[in-house]
Amino acid sequence: MTARIIDGKTISADLRGKVTDAVHRLRRDRGVVPGLAVVLVGENPASEVYVRNKSKAVTEAGMQAFDRKLPASTSEAELTSLIAALNSNEQVNGILVQLPLPKQIDAHKIIAAIDPAKDVDGFHPYNVGRLASGFPALVPCTPMGCIRLAKTVHSSLAGLEAVVIGRSNIVGKPMAQLLLAENATVTIAHSKTVDLAAVCRRADLLVAAMGRPELVRGDWLKPGATVIDVGINRVPGDGGKSRIVGDVNFAEASKTVGAITPVPGGVGPMTIACLLLNTVRAACAQKGLPAPGL
Ligand code: NAP
C-alpha cells in the first residue's frame, strides 16, 4: 500500500484563506479588526523564528500584530505587568507568550495571568478545565490542527481506536481530550508505557508527539491506519547539513498506513492557521459577535 499524504501546506492555506475572508467581513460589516499580541522574552533563535512567522501570518490575514520583545533579564513582575496591560487593551483580542521562558520566570504563573478570553494558546487552566469538562473553550492550536487534518481522511472520528504518544500539556493531553470529544476510543502512551509498539499496532489513528526522531517504525503500525506526526526533530543530514524529521519513520510508515502527514509540511503549518482561527474566535466572543463557521 502507498499512503495518501495529508498535505498540511494546502489544507492550512485553505483555512488561512477562509480566516482572511472572515477578518475582511468583520472589518467591513462590524468595524472590528482582530489583534494578536505575541510576547517573546529573550533571544532563543528558534523562538524568534516562530514569533516572526506567527506575526507575519497575523498581518497577512488582515489582523493587527502587537509584537512585544523583552530582554532575557525581564523579571516575572515585569512580564506580569505587561500581560495586565495587554489584558486591558481592547485592540488586543489574543495574547500568546512564546515558550520556553527564561528560568527566573514561572511559565505557569504567566499563563494564569492571561485573561482566559484572550488565551489563544488554550493553555490557561480555565480553558484546560473547560476542554476536559466538554464545554466550549479556546483549544491549543497544534492538537486542533491535528483533528482537522485527521478529518480530511475520516469524516467522523467516532469509534476509531486512537493512540496518542506523549502527554504534554501543549500537545498530548489536549489532543486526547479533543479525540475523546470526537468520540474516539483514546489511549495515551508515554515514556513509561510498556511495549509501545503493541499499543501503536491497535491504532486506527495514531498521533505521535514525543519529540523522538523516527521512533515509530513501519511494523508498529496497523495497515491502513492514519498517522498524524507532530514531532519536529533536527537530525544530521547529508554534507554536514541538518534536516527535520518527525517522530515516525516516514519511509517505512508510508508503505503500510493509509494516510500520513509529512514532516515538514504536515502539522506545523496547521498550527499557525489554527492560531489565526482562535484569534478571530476570541475577537468575536469579546465583541459579542457570532464566531465564523470555520
Ligand atoms: P514534551 O513536552 O517533551 O513531551 C514529550 C512527551 O513524549 C512526554 O509525555 C514523554 O513522556 C513522551 N515521550 C518521550 N519519549 C518517549 C518514548 N521513548 N516513548 C514514549 N513516549 C515518550 O514535548 P511536546 O512539547 O509535547 O512536543 C512533542 C513533539 O512535538 C516535539 O518534537 C515538538 O517539537 C513537536 N511539536 C510540534 C508542534 C507543531 O506545530 N508541529 C507544536 C508543538 C510541539 P513522559 O511524560 O513520560 O516524559
mmCIF file of N, CA, C and O and ligand atoms in Angstrom, residues 50 142 165-172 189-193 196 208-212 215 229-233 247 266-269 271-272, ligand 1:
data_model
loop_
_atom_site.group_PDB
_atom_site.id
_atom_site.type_symbol
_atom_site.label_atom_id
_atom_site.label_comp_id
_atom_site.label_asym_id
_atom_site.label_seq_id
_atom_site.Cartn_x
_atom_site.Cartn_y
_atom_site.Cartn_z
ATOM 1 N N TYR A 50 9.755 31.325 15.211
ATOM 2 C CA TYR A 50 8.327 31.043 15.408
ATOM 3 C C TYR A 50 7.528 32.335 15.525
ATOM 4 O O TYR A 50 6.479 32.491 14.915
ATOM 5 N N THR A 142 -2.036 23.298 18.166
ATOM 6 C CA THR A 142 -1.461 22.115 17.497
ATOM 7 C C THR A 142 -2.453 20.941 17.494
ATOM 8 O O THR A 142 -2.726 20.364 16.433
ATOM 9 N N ILE A 165 0.756 9.367 21.428
ATOM 10 C CA ILE A 165 2.025 9.163 22.150
ATOM 11 C C ILE A 165 2.503 10.537 22.604
ATOM 12 O O ILE A 165 2.736 11.419 21.779
ATOM 13 N N GLY A 166 2.627 10.697 23.912
ATOM 14 C CA GLY A 166 3.010 11.987 24.501
ATOM 15 C C GLY A 166 1.879 12.499 25.359
ATOM 16 O O GLY A 166 0.706 12.358 25.002
ATOM 17 N N ARG A 167 2.243 13.070 26.528
ATOM 18 C CA ARG A 167 1.218 13.554 27.455
ATOM 19 C C ARG A 167 1.550 14.956 27.945
ATOM 20 O O ARG A 167 1.319 15.288 29.112
ATOM 21 N N SER A 168 2.155 15.772 27.060
ATOM 22 C CA SER A 168 2.457 17.149 27.470
ATOM 23 C C SER A 168 1.164 17.955 27.528
ATOM 24 O O SER A 168 0.150 17.599 26.918
ATOM 25 N N ASN A 169 1.235 19.071 28.281
ATOM 26 C CA ASN A 169 0.061 19.953 28.369
ATOM 27 C C ASN A 169 -0.196 20.679 27.058
ATOM 28 O O ASN A 169 -1.303 21.127 26.792
ATOM 29 N N ILE A 170 0.856 20.776 26.232
ATOM 30 C CA ILE A 170 0.754 21.547 24.990
ATOM 31 C C ILE A 170 0.152 20.710 23.867
ATOM 32 O O ILE A 170 -0.630 21.202 23.065
ATOM 33 N N VAL A 171 0.523 19.440 23.814
ATOM 34 C CA VAL A 171 0.064 18.596 22.699
ATOM 35 C C VAL A 171 -0.713 17.366 23.193
ATOM 36 O O VAL A 171 -1.910 17.225 22.928
ATOM 37 N N GLY A 172 -0.028 16.461 23.880
ATOM 38 C CA GLY A 172 -0.606 15.129 24.149
ATOM 39 C C GLY A 172 -1.930 15.165 24.893
ATOM 40 O O GLY A 172 -2.914 14.564 24.436
ATOM 41 N N ALA A 189 -0.177 7.156 25.460
ATOM 42 C CA ALA A 189 1.078 6.462 25.772
ATOM 43 C C ALA A 189 2.138 7.506 26.117
ATOM 44 O O ALA A 189 2.024 8.676 25.738
ATOM 45 N N HIS A 190 3.162 7.082 26.842
ATOM 46 C CA HIS A 190 4.218 7.996 27.287
ATOM 47 C C HIS A 190 5.496 7.201 27.517
ATOM 48 O O HIS A 190 5.549 6.005 27.173
ATOM 49 N N SER A 191 6.469 7.847 28.135
ATOM 50 C CA SER A 191 7.789 7.194 28.224
ATOM 51 C C SER A 191 7.784 5.958 29.119
ATOM 52 O O SER A 191 8.715 5.150 29.047
ATOM 53 N N LYS A 192 6.767 5.795 29.955
ATOM 54 C CA LYS A 192 6.727 4.622 30.843
ATOM 55 C C LYS A 192 5.800 3.525 30.289
ATOM 56 O O LYS A 192 5.590 2.504 30.943
ATOM 57 N N THR A 193 5.255 3.750 29.118
ATOM 58 C CA THR A 193 4.367 2.745 28.523
ATOM 59 C C THR A 193 5.161 1.474 28.208
ATOM 60 O O THR A 193 6.256 1.550 27.635
ATOM 61 N N LEU A 196 5.354 -0.177 23.692
ATOM 62 C CA LEU A 196 4.737 0.896 22.903
ATOM 63 C C LEU A 196 4.343 0.407 21.507
ATOM 64 O O LEU A 196 3.296 0.786 20.975
ATOM 65 N N ALA A 208 1.565 10.987 16.976
ATOM 66 C CA ALA A 208 2.886 10.848 17.596
ATOM 67 C C ALA A 208 3.398 12.223 17.991
ATOM 68 O O ALA A 208 3.591 13.089 17.140
ATOM 69 N N ALA A 209 3.589 12.448 19.301
ATOM 70 C CA ALA A 209 4.027 13.764 19.804
ATOM 71 C C ALA A 209 4.967 13.558 20.978
ATOM 72 O O ALA A 209 4.644 13.910 22.112
ATOM 73 N N MET A 210 6.127 12.975 20.692
ATOM 74 C CA MET A 210 7.056 12.757 21.800
ATOM 75 C C MET A 210 8.421 13.390 21.564
ATOM 76 O O MET A 210 9.245 13.414 22.477
ATOM 77 N N GLY A 211 8.700 13.893 20.361
ATOM 78 C CA GLY A 211 9.994 14.529 20.139
ATOM 79 C C GLY A 211 11.139 13.539 20.127
ATOM 80 O O GLY A 211 12.225 13.831 20.634
ATOM 81 N N ARG A 212 10.903 12.350 19.555
ATOM 82 C CA ARG A 212 11.954 11.319 19.436
ATOM 83 C C ARG A 212 12.049 10.941 17.960
ATOM 84 O O ARG A 212 11.130 10.318 17.416
ATOM 85 N N LEU A 215 11.074 7.404 15.923
ATOM 86 C CA LEU A 215 10.970 6.285 16.877
ATOM 87 C C LEU A 215 9.941 5.247 16.418
ATOM 88 O O LEU A 215 10.132 4.039 16.582
ATOM 89 N N ASP A 229 1.799 13.030 12.501
ATOM 90 C CA ASP A 229 3.132 13.123 13.104
ATOM 91 C C ASP A 229 3.397 14.566 13.536
ATOM 92 O O ASP A 229 3.601 15.448 12.706
ATOM 93 N N VAL A 230 3.381 14.781 14.855
ATOM 94 C CA VAL A 230 3.560 16.134 15.396
ATOM 95 C C VAL A 230 5.045 16.464 15.580
ATOM 96 O O VAL A 230 5.437 17.626 15.612
ATOM 97 N N GLY A 231 5.866 15.451 15.678
ATOM 98 C CA GLY A 231 7.276 15.653 16.028
ATOM 99 C C GLY A 231 8.026 16.561 15.068
ATOM 100 O O GLY A 231 7.809 16.530 13.854
ATOM 101 N N ILE A 232 8.888 17.385 15.633
ATOM 102 C CA ILE A 232 9.814 18.201 14.835
ATOM 103 C C ILE A 232 11.193 17.968 15.434
ATOM 104 O O ILE A 232 11.466 18.414 16.549
ATOM 105 N N ASN A 233 12.020 17.222 14.734
ATOM 106 C CA ASN A 233 13.346 16.873 15.254
ATOM 107 C C ASN A 233 14.405 17.211 14.219
ATOM 108 O O ASN A 233 14.273 16.833 13.047
ATOM 109 N N ASP A 247 8.451 12.111 14.355
ATOM 110 C CA ASP A 247 8.582 11.049 15.359
ATOM 111 C C ASP A 247 8.293 9.680 14.750
ATOM 112 O O ASP A 247 8.427 8.656 15.416
ATOM 113 N N GLY A 266 3.280 19.143 7.407
ATOM 114 C CA GLY A 266 2.057 18.492 7.888
ATOM 115 C C GLY A 266 1.408 19.326 8.971
ATOM 116 O O GLY A 266 0.697 20.296 8.706
ATOM 117 N N VAL A 267 1.710 18.939 10.218
ATOM 118 C CA VAL A 267 1.078 19.584 11.379
ATOM 119 C C VAL A 267 1.547 21.032 11.557
ATOM 120 O O VAL A 267 0.750 21.897 11.934
ATOM 121 N N GLY A 268 2.837 21.299 11.293
ATOM 122 C CA GLY A 268 3.411 22.628 11.546
ATOM 123 C C GLY A 268 2.588 23.771 10.952
ATOM 124 O O GLY A 268 2.152 24.667 11.690
ATOM 125 N N PRO A 269 2.336 23.765 9.639
ATOM 126 C CA PRO A 269 1.568 24.871 9.066
ATOM 127 C C PRO A 269 0.140 24.974 9.604
ATOM 128 O O PRO A 269 -0.431 26.071 9.682
ATOM 129 N N THR A 271 -0.748 24.495 12.670
ATOM 130 C CA THR A 271 -0.723 25.130 13.991
ATOM 131 C C THR A 271 -0.921 26.644 13.844
ATOM 132 O O THR A 271 -1.705 27.255 14.574
ATOM 133 N N ILE A 272 -0.224 27.232 12.891
ATOM 134 C CA ILE A 272 -0.333 28.684 12.700
ATOM 135 C C ILE A 272 -1.736 29.049 12.199
ATOM 136 O O ILE A 272 -2.349 30.008 12.664
HETATM 137 P P1 NAP B 1 7.409 17.244 25.566
HETATM 138 O O1 NAP B 1 6.802 18.255 26.465
HETATM 139 O O2 NAP B 1 8.868 16.976 25.643
HETATM 140 O O3 NAP B 1 6.630 15.862 25.816
HETATM 141 C C1 NAP B 1 7.067 14.683 25.209
HETATM 142 C C2 NAP B 1 6.154 13.560 25.609
HETATM 143 O O4 NAP B 1 6.573 12.391 24.913
HETATM 144 C C3 NAP B 1 6.179 13.247 27.105
HETATM 145 O O5 NAP B 1 4.870 12.993 27.562
HETATM 146 C C4 NAP B 1 7.050 11.996 27.177
HETATM 147 O O6 NAP B 1 6.664 11.077 28.204
HETATM 148 C C5 NAP B 1 6.782 11.342 25.850
HETATM 149 N N1 NAP B 1 7.917 10.521 25.429
HETATM 150 C C6 NAP B 1 9.218 10.873 25.366
HETATM 151 N N2 NAP B 1 9.966 9.851 24.951
HETATM 152 C C7 NAP B 1 9.132 8.814 24.759
HETATM 153 C C8 NAP B 1 9.319 7.477 24.356
HETATM 154 N N3 NAP B 1 10.531 6.981 24.060
HETATM 155 N N4 NAP B 1 8.239 6.681 24.264
HETATM 156 C C9 NAP B 1 7.017 7.148 24.564
HETATM 157 N N5 NAP B 1 6.771 8.430 24.939
HETATM 158 C C10 NAP B 1 7.828 9.238 25.061
HETATM 159 O O7 NAP B 1 7.127 17.576 24.042
HETATM 160 P P2 NAP B 1 5.901 18.381 23.329
HETATM 161 O O8 NAP B 1 6.032 19.837 23.606
HETATM 162 O O9 NAP B 1 4.610 17.696 23.605
HETATM 163 O O10 NAP B 1 6.306 18.167 21.803
HETATM 164 C C11 NAP B 1 6.398 16.877 21.240
HETATM 165 C C12 NAP B 1 6.966 16.996 19.840
HETATM 166 O O11 NAP B 1 6.077 17.764 19.050
HETATM 167 C C13 NAP B 1 8.309 17.711 19.745
HETATM 168 O O12 NAP B 1 9.060 17.145 18.685
HETATM 169 C C14 NAP B 1 7.930 19.131 19.381
HETATM 170 O O13 NAP B 1 8.949 19.814 18.683
HETATM 171 C C15 NAP B 1 6.748 18.874 18.485
HETATM 172 N N6 NAP B 1 5.788 19.980 18.403
HETATM 173 C C16 NAP B 1 5.366 20.329 17.164
HETATM 174 C C17 NAP B 1 4.425 21.337 17.021
HETATM 175 C C18 NAP B 1 3.964 21.690 15.637
HETATM 176 O O14 NAP B 1 3.371 22.723 15.437
HETATM 177 N N7 NAP B 1 4.187 20.810 14.651
HETATM 178 C C19 NAP B 1 3.918 22.003 18.133
HETATM 179 C C20 NAP B 1 4.345 21.593 19.404
HETATM 180 C C21 NAP B 1 5.281 20.576 19.539
HETATM 181 P P3 NAP B 1 6.773 11.433 29.781
HETATM 182 O O15 NAP B 1 5.603 12.329 30.068
HETATM 183 O O16 NAP B 1 6.650 10.109 30.435
HETATM 184 O O17 NAP B 1 8.094 12.098 29.976
#
